[in-house]
Amino acid sequence: MIQDKGTNFLYLADCLPKKYPKFFKGFKKAIKKTGIKYELLSPTKDIWAKDYMPVQVGEKKFVQFKYHPSYLRPKKWQRTITNVDNLVESFPWSVKKAKLIVDGGNVVKGKNKVIMCDQVFVENPSITRKKLIRKLKKELKVEEIIIIPKEPNDIIGHADGMVRFKNKNTVLVNDYSKANPKYRKKLLSAIKKAGLNYVEIPYAPTNIKNSISAEGFYINYLQLKGVIFVPVFKKKEDAIALKQFKQLFKGSKIIPVQSNEIAKQGGVLNCISWNIYQKPLTKKQIKELDAELDRDILCAGLE
């Protein structure tokens, strides 16, 4: 299993700069500070690349789950589903297709274990829970699948909006003590039962009735080797979260990224990113990639 902290290359949906140019300009500037190389996936229909792209289970091995979540099955949402086959057909890596329905945002990767929200059972009702867990362990090549309860009234059920691995035995979790103490108790119980330690980080959701906004979800940060992009939202909790990340991830660059524009659509930095490990690029490849990116960004009308 390739963990986020071991990734060194970033892919973003080509519709991101077109749909959210203001956010993209700021994010592009933040990426440039780190030296991380990135590329635009094309063609895409929505910005949430993490959910529909394959999960990396080895240096050159990926597993592609079915991207057919229940919340996108109504006819009006069908047009937003990206055809992943078109994206991966030119990849130089081995991509194995799996029959299970799993969103990438519900796969929180540890060294030899994965945390998933119990929404995965809802998405695969024809398989018993025990059999589903066995299949998931086999496909993801891990020893353990840890199931956590989804948030009340959450129809999406992505674990990356609730918990992330800091290291092998410790996870970061949203501090639900004010927002939902009852749910906090259930979530922490599941984490403790799995034998994991936990650290709570700020959680400051927007209090708008029926809102899908992910503003205040600091847990949905983007981590690559040596760098962590932390979403910020012009909230008082921004400074608290950034200070805590600097303490938790000493040795890593902590880069704030203004994220309100995309957060209002229901996700933040981890949601929009497909970060993987790949063999470091040569100087010639970097030059060619930069030229290609310039062309793509020009076509998007951002320059």
CSV table of C-alpha atoms in Angstrom, one decimal:
chain,number,residue,atom,x,y,z
A,1,MET,CA,0.0,0.0,0.0
A,2,ILE,CA,1.4,3.4,-1.1
A,3,GLN,CA,0.6,5.9,1.7
A,4,ASP,CA,0.1,9.6,1.1
A,5,LYS,CA,3.4,10.5,2.8
A,6,GLY,CA,5.2,8.4,0.2
A,7,THR,CA,3.6,10.0,-2.9
A,8,ASN,CA,5.6,12.5,-5.1
A,9,PHE,CA,3.3,13.4,-8.0
A,10,LEU,CA,0.0,15.0,-8.2
A,11,TYR,CA,-2.8,14.8,-10.8
A,12,LEU,CA,-5.8,17.1,-10.9
A,13,ALA,CA,-9.0,17.1,-13.0
A,14,ASP,CA,-8.7,19.3,-16.1
A,15,CYS,CA,-12.1,20.7,-15.3
A,16,LEU,CA,-10.8,22.2,-12.0
A,17,PRO,CA,-9.2,25.3,-13.5
A,18,LYS,CA,-12.2,25.8,-15.8
A,19,LYS,CA,-14.8,25.6,-13.0
A,20,TYR,CA,-12.9,27.2,-10.2
A,21,PRO,CA,-10.2,29.4,-11.7
A,22,LYS,CA,-9.8,31.6,-8.6
A,23,PHE,CA,-9.1,28.6,-6.4
A,24,PHE,CA,-6.9,27.0,-9.0
A,25,LYS,CA,-4.6,30.1,-9.3
A,26,GLY,CA,-4.0,30.1,-5.6
A,27,PHE,CA,-3.4,26.3,-5.4
A,28,LYS,CA,-1.1,26.4,-8.4
A,29,LYS,CA,1.0,29.1,-6.6
A,30,ALA,CA,1.1,27.0,-3.4
A,31,ILE,CA,2.2,23.9,-5.4
A,32,LYS,CA,5.0,25.9,-7.1
A,33,LYS,CA,6.5,26.8,-3.7
A,34,THR,CA,7.1,23.1,-3.0
A,35,GLY,CA,8.5,21.9,-6.3
A,36,ILE,CA,5.9,19.2,-6.5
A,37,LYS,CA,5.1,18.3,-10.1
A,38,TYR,CA,1.5,17.9,-11.3
A,39,GLU,CA,-0.5,17.2,-14.4
A,40,LEU,CA,-4.1,17.6,-15.5
A,41,LEU,CA,-6.3,14.5,-16.1
A,42,SER,CA,-8.3,14.7,-19.3
A,43,PRO,CA,-11.2,14.4,-20.0
A,44,THR,CA,-13.0,14.8,-16.7
A,45,LYS,CA,-16.5,15.7,-15.7
A,46,ASP,CA,-16.1,16.7,-12.1
A,47,ILE,CA,-13.3,17.9,-9.9
A,48,TRP,CA,-13.3,15.0,-7.3
A,49,ALA,CA,-10.4,13.0,-8.8
A,50,LYS,CA,-9.7,11.1,-5.6
A,51,ASP,CA,-13.1,9.4,-5.8
A,52,TYR,CA,-13.0,8.0,-9.3
A,53,MET,CA,-9.3,7.4,-9.9
A,54,PRO,CA,-7.6,4.0,-9.1
A,55,VAL,CA,-6.1,3.3,-5.7
A,56,GLN,CA,-2.3,2.7,-5.8
A,57,VAL,CA,-1.4,-0.5,-4.0
A,58,GLY,CA,2.1,-0.9,-5.3
A,59,GLU,CA,4.8,1.2,-7.1
A,60,LYS,CA,3.3,0.2,-10.5
A,61,LYS,CA,0.1,-1.4,-9.4
A,62,PHE,CA,-3.4,0.1,-9.1
A,63,VAL,CA,-6.9,-1.2,-8.4
A,64,GLN,CA,-9.8,0.5,-10.1
A,65,PHE,CA,-13.1,0.1,-8.2
A,66,LYS,CA,-16.5,0.7,-9.8
A,67,TYR,CA,-17.4,4.4,-9.5
A,68,HIS,CA,-21.2,4.2,-9.2
A,69,PRO,CA,-22.0,5.6,-5.7
A,70,SER,CA,-25.6,5.7,-4.6
A,71,TYR,CA,-25.6,9.5,-4.3
A,72,LEU,CA,-24.9,9.9,-8.0
A,73,ARG,CA,-27.4,7.3,-9.3
A,74,PRO,CA,-30.3,9.8,-9.8
A,75,LYS,CA,-30.5,10.7,-13.5
A,76,LYS,CA,-29.6,14.4,-13.0
A,77,TRP,CA,-26.2,13.4,-11.6
A,78,GLN,CA,-25.3,10.8,-14.2
A,79,ARG,CA,-23.7,13.4,-16.4
A,80,THR,CA,-21.2,14.2,-13.7
A,81,ILE,CA,-19.6,10.7,-13.7
A,82,THR,CA,-16.2,10.6,-15.4
A,83,ASN,CA,-15.3,7.7,-17.7
A,84,VAL,CA,-12.2,6.4,-15.9
A,85,ASP,CA,-11.4,3.9,-18.6
A,86,ASN,CA,-10.7,6.8,-21.0
A,87,LEU,CA,-8.3,8.3,-18.4
A,88,VAL,CA,-6.3,5.1,-17.6
A,89,GLU,CA,-6.0,3.5,-21.0
A,90,SER,CA,-2.8,5.3,-21.7
A,91,PHE,CA,-1.2,4.8,-18.3
A,92,PRO,CA,2.0,2.8,-18.2
A,93,TRP,CA,1.0,1.1,-15.0
A,94,SER,CA,-1.0,-2.1,-14.3
A,95,VAL,CA,-4.6,-1.2,-13.4
A,96,LYS,CA,-6.7,-4.1,-12.1
A,97,LYS,CA,-10.5,-3.7,-12.3
A,98,ALA,CA,-12.5,-4.7,-9.2
A,99,LYS,CA,-16.3,-5.3,-9.2
A,100,LEU,CA,-16.8,-3.6,-5.8
A,101,ILE,CA,-18.3,-0.1,-5.6
A,102,VAL,CA,-15.9,2.0,-3.6
A,103,ASP,CA,-15.1,5.8,-3.7
A,104,GLY,CA,-11.4,6.7,-3.3
A,105,GLY,CA,-12.4,9.2,-0.7
A,106,ASN,CA,-13.6,6.3,1.5
A,107,VAL,CA,-10.1,4.7,1.4
A,108,VAL,CA,-7.9,6.2,4.1
A,109,LYS,CA,-4.5,4.4,3.7
A,110,GLY,CA,-2.2,3.3,6.5
A,111,LYS,CA,0.9,1.1,6.1
A,112,ASN,CA,-0.8,-2.2,6.2
A,113,LYS,CA,-4.4,-1.2,6.9
A,114,VAL,CA,-7.2,0.9,5.6
A,115,ILE,CA,-9.9,2.9,7.3
A,116,MET,CA,-13.3,3.0,5.6
A,117,CYS,CA,-16.7,4.4,6.6
A,118,ASP,CA,-19.6,1.9,6.9
A,119,GLN,CA,-21.1,3.5,3.8
A,120,VAL,CA,-19.2,0.8,1.9
A,121,PHE,CA,-21.7,-1.7,3.1
A,122,VAL,CA,-24.6,0.4,1.7
A,123,GLU,CA,-22.9,0.6,-1.7
A,124,ASN,CA,-22.4,-3.2,-1.9
A,125,PRO,CA,-25.6,-4.6,-0.5
A,126,SER,CA,-25.5,-8.0,-2.3
A,127,ILE,CA,-22.3,-9.1,-0.5
A,128,THR,CA,-22.2,-10.1,3.2
A,129,ARG,CA,-20.1,-7.8,5.4
A,130,LYS,CA,-17.6,-10.5,6.2
A,131,LYS,CA,-17.1,-11.4,2.5
A,132,LEU,CA,-16.9,-7.8,1.5
A,133,ILE,CA,-14.1,-7.2,4.1
A,134,ARG,CA,-12.2,-10.2,2.7
A,135,LYS,CA,-12.5,-9.0,-0.8
A,136,LEU,CA,-11.4,-5.4,0.2
A,137,LYS,CA,-8.3,-6.8,1.9
A,138,LYS,CA,-7.4,-8.8,-1.1
A,139,GLU,CA,-7.9,-6.0,-3.6
A,140,LEU,CA,-6.2,-3.4,-1.5
A,141,LYS,CA,-3.4,-5.8,-0.4
A,142,VAL,CA,-3.7,-4.9,3.3
A,143,GLU,CA,-4.0,-7.0,6.5
A,144,GLU,CA,-6.8,-5.0,8.1
A,145,ILE,CA,-9.9,-3.0,7.1
A,146,ILE,CA,-11.1,-0.8,9.9
A,147,ILE,CA,-14.7,0.3,9.7
A,148,ILE,CA,-15.9,3.6,11.3
A,149,PRO,CA,-19.5,4.9,11.5
A,150,LYS,CA,-20.5,7.6,9.0
A,151,GLU,CA,-21.7,11.0,10.3
A,152,PRO,CA,-25.4,11.3,10.9
A,153,ASN,CA,-27.3,12.5,7.8
A,154,ASP,CA,-24.2,12.1,5.6
A,155,ILE,CA,-25.3,10.4,2.3
A,156,ILE,CA,-21.7,10.4,0.9
A,157,GLY,CA,-19.9,8.7,3.7
A,158,HIS,CA,-16.2,9.3,2.9
A,159,ALA,CA,-13.7,8.5,5.7
A,160,ASP,CA,-11.2,11.1,4.4
A,161,GLY,CA,-13.6,13.8,5.8
A,162,MET,CA,-13.4,12.3,9.3
A,163,VAL,CA,-10.0,10.6,9.9
A,164,ARG,CA,-6.5,10.3,8.5
A,165,PHE,CA,-3.4,8.4,9.4
A,166,LYS,CA,-0.5,10.3,11.0
A,167,ASN,CA,1.6,7.2,11.4
A,168,LYS,CA,1.2,3.4,11.8
A,169,ASN,CA,-0.6,3.6,15.1
A,170,THR,CA,-2.0,7.1,15.3
A,171,VAL,CA,-4.8,8.8,13.4
A,172,LEU,CA,-6.0,12.4,13.3
A,173,VAL,CA,-9.7,12.9,13.7
A,174,ASN,CA,-12.2,15.8,13.6
A,175,ASP,CA,-12.9,17.2,17.1
A,176,TYR,CA,-16.7,16.6,17.2
A,177,SER,CA,-16.9,17.6,20.9
A,178,LYS,CA,-19.0,20.7,20.1
A,179,ALA,CA,-20.5,19.8,16.8
A,180,ASN,CA,-21.8,16.3,17.7
A,181,PRO,CA,-20.6,14.8,21.0
A,182,LYS,CA,-22.8,11.7,20.6
A,183,TYR,CA,-21.2,10.9,17.2
A,184,ARG,CA,-17.7,11.7,18.7
A,185,LYS,CA,-18.2,8.9,21.2
A,186,LYS,CA,-19.1,6.3,18.6
A,187,LEU,CA,-16.2,7.3,16.3
A,188,LEU,CA,-13.6,7.3,19.0
A,189,SER,CA,-14.9,3.9,20.3
A,190,ALA,CA,-14.4,2.4,16.8
A,191,ILE,CA,-10.9,3.9,16.6
A,192,LYS,CA,-9.9,2.6,20.1
A,193,LYS,CA,-11.4,-0.8,19.3
A,194,ALA,CA,-9.0,-1.0,16.3
A,195,GLY,CA,-6.1,-0.4,18.7
A,196,LEU,CA,-5.3,3.0,17.3
A,197,ASN,CA,-4.2,6.2,19.2
A,198,TYR,CA,-5.8,9.5,18.1
A,199,VAL,CA,-5.3,13.2,18.0
A,200,GLU,CA,-8.2,15.5,17.5
A,201,ILE,CA,-7.8,18.5,15.2
A,202,PRO,CA,-10.1,21.6,14.7
A,203,TYR,CA,-13.5,21.0,13.1
A,204,ALA,CA,-15.5,24.1,12.3
A,205,PRO,CA,-18.3,23.2,9.9
A,206,THR,CA,-20.5,25.9,8.4
A,207,ASN,CA,-23.8,26.0,10.3
A,208,ILE,CA,-26.1,26.3,7.3
A,209,LYS,CA,-29.2,24.0,7.3
A,210,ASN,CA,-28.9,21.3,4.7
A,211,SER,CA,-25.5,22.6,3.6
A,212,ILE,CA,-23.1,20.3,1.8
A,213,SER,CA,-20.2,22.7,2.6
A,214,ALA,CA,-16.9,21.3,3.7
A,215,GLU,CA,-15.7,24.6,5.0
A,216,GLY,CA,-13.9,24.0,8.3
A,217,PHE,CA,-12.9,20.5,7.4
A,218,TYR,CA,-9.1,20.7,8.1
A,219,ILE,CA,-8.9,16.9,8.1
A,220,ASN,CA,-9.2,16.9,4.3
A,221,TYR,CA,-5.6,18.1,3.8
A,222,LEU,CA,-3.4,16.9,1.0
A,223,GLN,CA,-0.2,15.1,1.9
A,224,LEU,CA,2.7,14.2,-0.3
A,225,LYS,CA,6.3,13.4,0.5
A,226,GLY,CA,7.7,16.2,2.7
A,227,VAL,CA,4.7,18.5,2.3
A,228,ILE,CA,1.2,19.0,3.5
A,229,PHE,CA,-1.3,21.4,1.9
A,230,VAL,CA,-3.8,22.5,4.6
A,231,PRO,CA,-7.1,24.0,3.6
A,232,VAL,CA,-8.0,27.3,5.3
A,233,PHE,CA,-11.3,29.1,5.2
A,234,LYS,CA,-10.9,32.6,6.7
A,235,LYS,CA,-12.1,31.2,10.1
A,236,LYS,CA,-10.5,31.8,13.5
A,237,GLU,CA,-9.7,28.1,13.6
A,238,ASP,CA,-7.3,28.4,10.6
A,239,ALA,CA,-4.4,29.6,12.8
A,240,ILE,CA,-5.1,26.9,15.4
A,241,ALA,CA,-5.1,24.2,12.8
A,242,LEU,CA,-1.9,25.4,11.1
A,243,LYS,CA,-0.1,25.6,14.4
A,244,GLN,CA,-1.2,22.1,15.2
A,245,PHE,CA,-0.1,20.7,11.8
A,246,LYS,CA,3.3,22.2,12.2
A,247,GLN,CA,3.7,20.5,15.6
A,248,LEU,CA,2.3,17.2,14.3
A,249,PHE,CA,4.4,17.0,11.1
A,250,LYS,CA,7.8,18.4,12.0
A,251,GLY,CA,10.1,18.2,9.0
A,252,SER,CA,7.3,18.7,6.5
A,253,LYS,CA,6.4,22.0,4.7
A,254,ILE,CA,3.0,23.1,5.9
A,255,ILE,CA,1.4,25.2,3.1
A,256,PRO,CA,-2.0,26.9,3.7
A,257,VAL,CA,-4.4,27.0,0.7
A,258,GLN,CA,-7.5,29.2,0.6
A,259,SER,CA,-10.2,26.7,-0.1
A,260,ASN,CA,-13.7,28.2,0.4
A,261,GLU,CA,-14.6,28.2,-3.3
A,262,ILE,CA,-14.3,24.4,-3.7
A,263,ALA,CA,-15.3,23.6,0.0
A,264,LYS,CA,-18.8,25.1,-0.7
A,265,GLN,CA,-19.2,22.2,-3.2
A,266,GLY,CA,-18.7,19.6,-0.6
A,267,GLY,CA,-15.0,18.7,-0.6
A,268,VAL,CA,-11.5,20.1,-0.1
A,269,LEU,CA,-7.9,19.3,-1.0
A,270,ASN,CA,-7.7,15.5,-0.6
A,271,CYS,CA,-11.0,15.2,-2.6
A,272,ILE,CA,-9.6,17.0,-5.7
A,273,SER,CA,-6.3,15.2,-5.7
A,274,TRP,CA,-5.0,12.0,-7.2
A,275,ASN,CA,-1.5,11.8,-5.6
A,276,ILE,CA,0.7,8.8,-6.4
A,277,TYR,CA,4.3,7.6,-6.3
A,278,GLN,CA,6.0,7.4,-9.6
A,279,LYS,CA,9.6,7.2,-10.7
A,280,PRO,CA,11.2,10.7,-10.5
A,281,LEU,CA,11.1,12.5,-13.8
A,282,THR,CA,14.2,13.4,-15.8
A,283,LYS,CA,15.0,17.0,-16.6
A,284,LYS,CA,13.7,16.5,-20.2
A,285,GLN,CA,10.4,15.0,-18.9
A,286,ILE,CA,10.0,17.9,-16.5
A,287,LYS,CA,10.5,20.4,-19.3
A,288,GLU,CA,8.0,18.6,-21.5
A,289,LEU,CA,5.5,18.4,-18.6
A,290,ASP,CA,5.8,22.1,-17.8
A,291,ALA,CA,5.2,23.0,-21.5
A,292,GLU,CA,2.1,20.7,-21.6
A,293,LEU,CA,0.8,22.3,-18.5
A,294,ASP,CA,1.2,25.7,-19.8
A,295,ARG,CA,-0.8,24.7,-22.9
A,296,ASP,CA,-3.6,23.2,-20.8
A,297,ILE,CA,-3.8,26.2,-18.5
A,298,LEU,CA,-3.8,28.5,-21.5
A,299,CYS,CA,-6.7,26.6,-23.0
A,300,ALA,CA,-8.6,26.9,-19.8
A,301,GLY,CA,-8.3,30.7,-20.1
A,302,LEU,CA,-6.3,31.2,-17.0
A,303,GLU,CA,-3.3,32.9,-18.5
